[in-house]
Amino acid sequence: MKIISTPNAPAAIGPYSQAVVSNGFAFLSGQIPLDPASGKIIDGDIAAQTGRVLENLKAVLESCGSSLAQVVKTTVYLKDMDEFARMNEVYARYFPENPPARATVEAARLPRD
């Protein structure tokens, strides 16, 4: 088992790792739209926030020796399901071929609101 920590993605804001690699699989913690440099939520709409989240995940995956092309499953938590189409447009750009399985749910509250 290998614990992953990279400065290219936001530091964990609790007692957890950015990712853990075990038996050839990388298990990533969830991401919110934090700027890795400032540790603050970025300004912008759902499209900008989705892009930031996926860039953060990409950075963690690269630190694991992997990439978005190897992702097999994602879960997306939205504060407002009315933002689904705009989130999906950005998401699709990060997974242009063979997209992973995915679940998308609306959540009443997420870390740092």
mmCIF file of C-alpha atoms in Angstrom:
data_model
loop_
_atom_site.group_PDB
_atom_site.id
_atom_site.type_symbol
_atom_site.label_atom_id
_atom_site.label_comp_id
_atom_site.label_asym_id
_atom_site.label_seq_id
_atom_site.Cartn_x
_atom_site.Cartn_y
_atom_site.Cartn_z
ATOM 1 C CA MET A 1 0.000 0.000 0.000
ATOM 2 C CA LYS A 2 1.285 3.455 -0.903
ATOM 3 C CA ILE A 3 -0.109 6.760 0.402
ATOM 4 C CA ILE A 4 -0.202 9.516 -2.226
ATOM 5 C CA SER A 5 0.279 13.190 -1.470
ATOM 6 C CA THR A 6 1.001 15.818 -4.104
ATOM 7 C CA PRO A 7 1.268 19.609 -3.846
ATOM 8 C CA ASN A 8 -0.353 19.783 -7.314
ATOM 9 C CA ALA A 9 -3.753 19.091 -5.740
ATOM 10 C CA PRO A 10 -5.357 20.498 -2.586
ATOM 11 C CA ALA A 11 -4.062 19.084 0.664
ATOM 12 C CA ALA A 12 -6.454 16.894 2.603
ATOM 13 C CA ILE A 13 -8.651 18.974 4.922
ATOM 14 C CA GLY A 14 -9.147 16.109 7.359
ATOM 15 C CA PRO A 15 -7.688 12.794 8.462
ATOM 16 C CA TYR A 16 -7.521 11.157 5.043
ATOM 17 C CA SER A 17 -5.122 10.776 2.119
ATOM 18 C CA GLN A 18 -5.445 12.279 -1.349
ATOM 19 C CA ALA A 19 -5.143 8.714 -2.640
ATOM 20 C CA VAL A 20 -4.030 5.236 -1.705
ATOM 21 C CA VAL A 21 -2.509 2.830 -4.224
ATOM 22 C CA SER A 22 -3.017 -0.841 -3.391
ATOM 23 C CA ASN A 23 -2.722 -3.988 -5.520
ATOM 24 C CA GLY A 24 -2.413 -1.938 -8.708
ATOM 25 C CA PHE A 25 -5.500 0.185 -8.031
ATOM 26 C CA ALA A 26 -5.604 3.858 -7.081
ATOM 27 C CA PHE A 27 -8.374 4.875 -4.688
ATOM 28 C CA LEU A 28 -8.856 8.647 -4.731
ATOM 29 C CA SER A 29 -10.555 10.815 -2.156
ATOM 30 C CA GLY A 30 -13.215 13.191 -3.391
ATOM 31 C CA GLN A 31 -12.338 16.669 -4.532
ATOM 32 C CA ILE A 32 -14.075 20.002 -4.258
ATOM 33 C CA PRO A 33 -13.070 23.022 -6.380
ATOM 34 C CA LEU A 34 -10.128 24.117 -4.253
ATOM 35 C CA ASP A 35 -7.177 25.915 -5.759
ATOM 36 C CA PRO A 36 -4.136 23.834 -4.765
ATOM 37 C CA ALA A 37 -1.982 26.940 -4.263
ATOM 38 C CA SER A 38 -4.351 28.894 -2.020
ATOM 39 C CA GLY A 39 -6.465 26.112 -0.526
ATOM 40 C CA LYS A 40 -9.539 28.240 -1.235
ATOM 41 C CA ILE A 41 -12.597 27.499 -3.338
ATOM 42 C CA ILE A 42 -12.202 29.072 -6.757
ATOM 43 C CA ASP A 43 -14.481 31.781 -8.053
ATOM 44 C CA GLY A 44 -16.712 30.842 -10.925
ATOM 45 C CA ASP A 45 -19.730 28.882 -12.019
ATOM 46 C CA ILE A 46 -20.271 25.123 -12.125
ATOM 47 C CA ALA A 47 -18.261 24.840 -15.357
ATOM 48 C CA ALA A 48 -15.196 26.453 -13.780
ATOM 49 C CA GLN A 49 -15.640 24.429 -10.601
ATOM 50 C CA THR A 50 -15.985 21.155 -12.517
ATOM 51 C CA GLY A 51 -12.809 21.930 -14.433
ATOM 52 C CA ARG A 52 -10.927 22.645 -11.198
ATOM 53 C CA VAL A 53 -12.130 19.408 -9.598
ATOM 54 C CA LEU A 54 -11.074 17.364 -12.618
ATOM 55 C CA GLU A 55 -7.682 19.076 -12.786
ATOM 56 C CA ASN A 56 -7.199 18.233 -9.103
ATOM 57 C CA LEU A 57 -8.122 14.603 -9.744
ATOM 58 C CA LYS A 58 -5.826 14.512 -12.768
ATOM 59 C CA ALA A 59 -2.914 15.734 -10.611
ATOM 60 C CA VAL A 60 -3.556 13.071 -7.971
ATOM 61 C CA LEU A 61 -3.839 10.364 -10.625
ATOM 62 C CA GLU A 62 -0.547 11.445 -12.177
ATOM 63 C CA SER A 63 1.075 11.182 -8.738
ATOM 64 C CA CYS A 64 -0.265 7.627 -8.588
ATOM 65 C CA GLY A 65 1.334 6.862 -11.953
ATOM 66 C CA SER A 66 -2.054 6.817 -13.650
ATOM 67 C CA SER A 67 -4.303 9.094 -15.704
ATOM 68 C CA LEU A 68 -7.913 9.993 -16.367
ATOM 69 C CA ALA A 69 -7.876 7.472 -19.221
ATOM 70 C CA GLN A 70 -7.551 4.675 -16.631
ATOM 71 C CA VAL A 71 -10.508 5.733 -14.459
ATOM 72 C CA VAL A 72 -13.194 3.054 -14.218
ATOM 73 C CA LYS A 73 -15.792 4.706 -11.920
ATOM 74 C CA THR A 74 -16.660 8.198 -10.712
ATOM 75 C CA THR A 75 -19.265 9.683 -8.423
ATOM 76 C CA VAL A 76 -20.354 13.288 -8.897
ATOM 77 C CA TYR A 77 -22.059 15.182 -6.083
ATOM 78 C CA LEU A 78 -23.876 18.337 -7.153
ATOM 79 C CA LYS A 79 -25.349 20.939 -4.860
ATOM 80 C CA ASP A 80 -28.039 21.600 -7.472
ATOM 81 C CA MET A 81 -29.083 19.007 -10.065
ATOM 82 C CA ASP A 82 -30.152 21.903 -12.317
ATOM 83 C CA GLU A 83 -26.399 22.334 -12.946
ATOM 84 C CA PHE A 84 -26.122 18.786 -14.369
ATOM 85 C CA ALA A 85 -25.977 19.733 -18.075
ATOM 86 C CA ARG A 86 -23.269 22.376 -17.561
ATOM 87 C CA MET A 87 -21.213 20.056 -15.356
ATOM 88 C CA ASN A 88 -21.633 17.260 -17.903
ATOM 89 C CA GLU A 89 -20.289 19.411 -20.758
ATOM 90 C CA VAL A 90 -17.010 20.001 -18.924
ATOM 91 C CA TYR A 91 -16.835 16.425 -17.617
ATOM 92 C CA ALA A 92 -17.178 15.063 -21.168
ATOM 93 C CA ARG A 93 -14.094 17.023 -22.280
ATOM 94 C CA TYR A 94 -11.991 15.201 -19.680
ATOM 95 C CA PHE A 95 -13.295 11.773 -20.712
ATOM 96 C CA PRO A 96 -13.579 12.005 -24.524
ATOM 97 C CA GLU A 97 -13.247 8.259 -25.159
ATOM 98 C CA ASN A 98 -14.360 5.237 -23.151
ATOM 99 C CA PRO A 99 -15.774 7.279 -20.248
ATOM 100 C CA PRO A 100 -15.905 5.607 -16.849
ATOM 101 C CA ALA A 101 -19.057 4.356 -15.183
ATOM 102 C CA ARG A 102 -20.617 7.197 -13.199
ATOM 103 C CA ALA A 103 -23.248 8.035 -10.636
ATOM 104 C CA THR A 104 -24.416 11.626 -10.175
ATOM 105 C CA VAL A 105 -26.436 12.689 -7.152
ATOM 106 C CA GLU A 106 -27.642 15.911 -5.635
ATOM 107 C CA ALA A 107 -26.247 16.465 -2.145
ATOM 108 C CA ALA A 108 -27.838 18.697 0.448
ATOM 109 C CA ARG A 109 -24.456 19.944 1.641
ATOM 110 C CA LEU A 110 -20.810 19.454 0.685
ATOM 111 C CA PRO A 111 -17.578 20.333 2.529
ATOM 112 C CA ARG A 112 -16.984 24.083 2.704
ATOM 113 C CA ASP A 113 -20.497 24.544 1.269
#
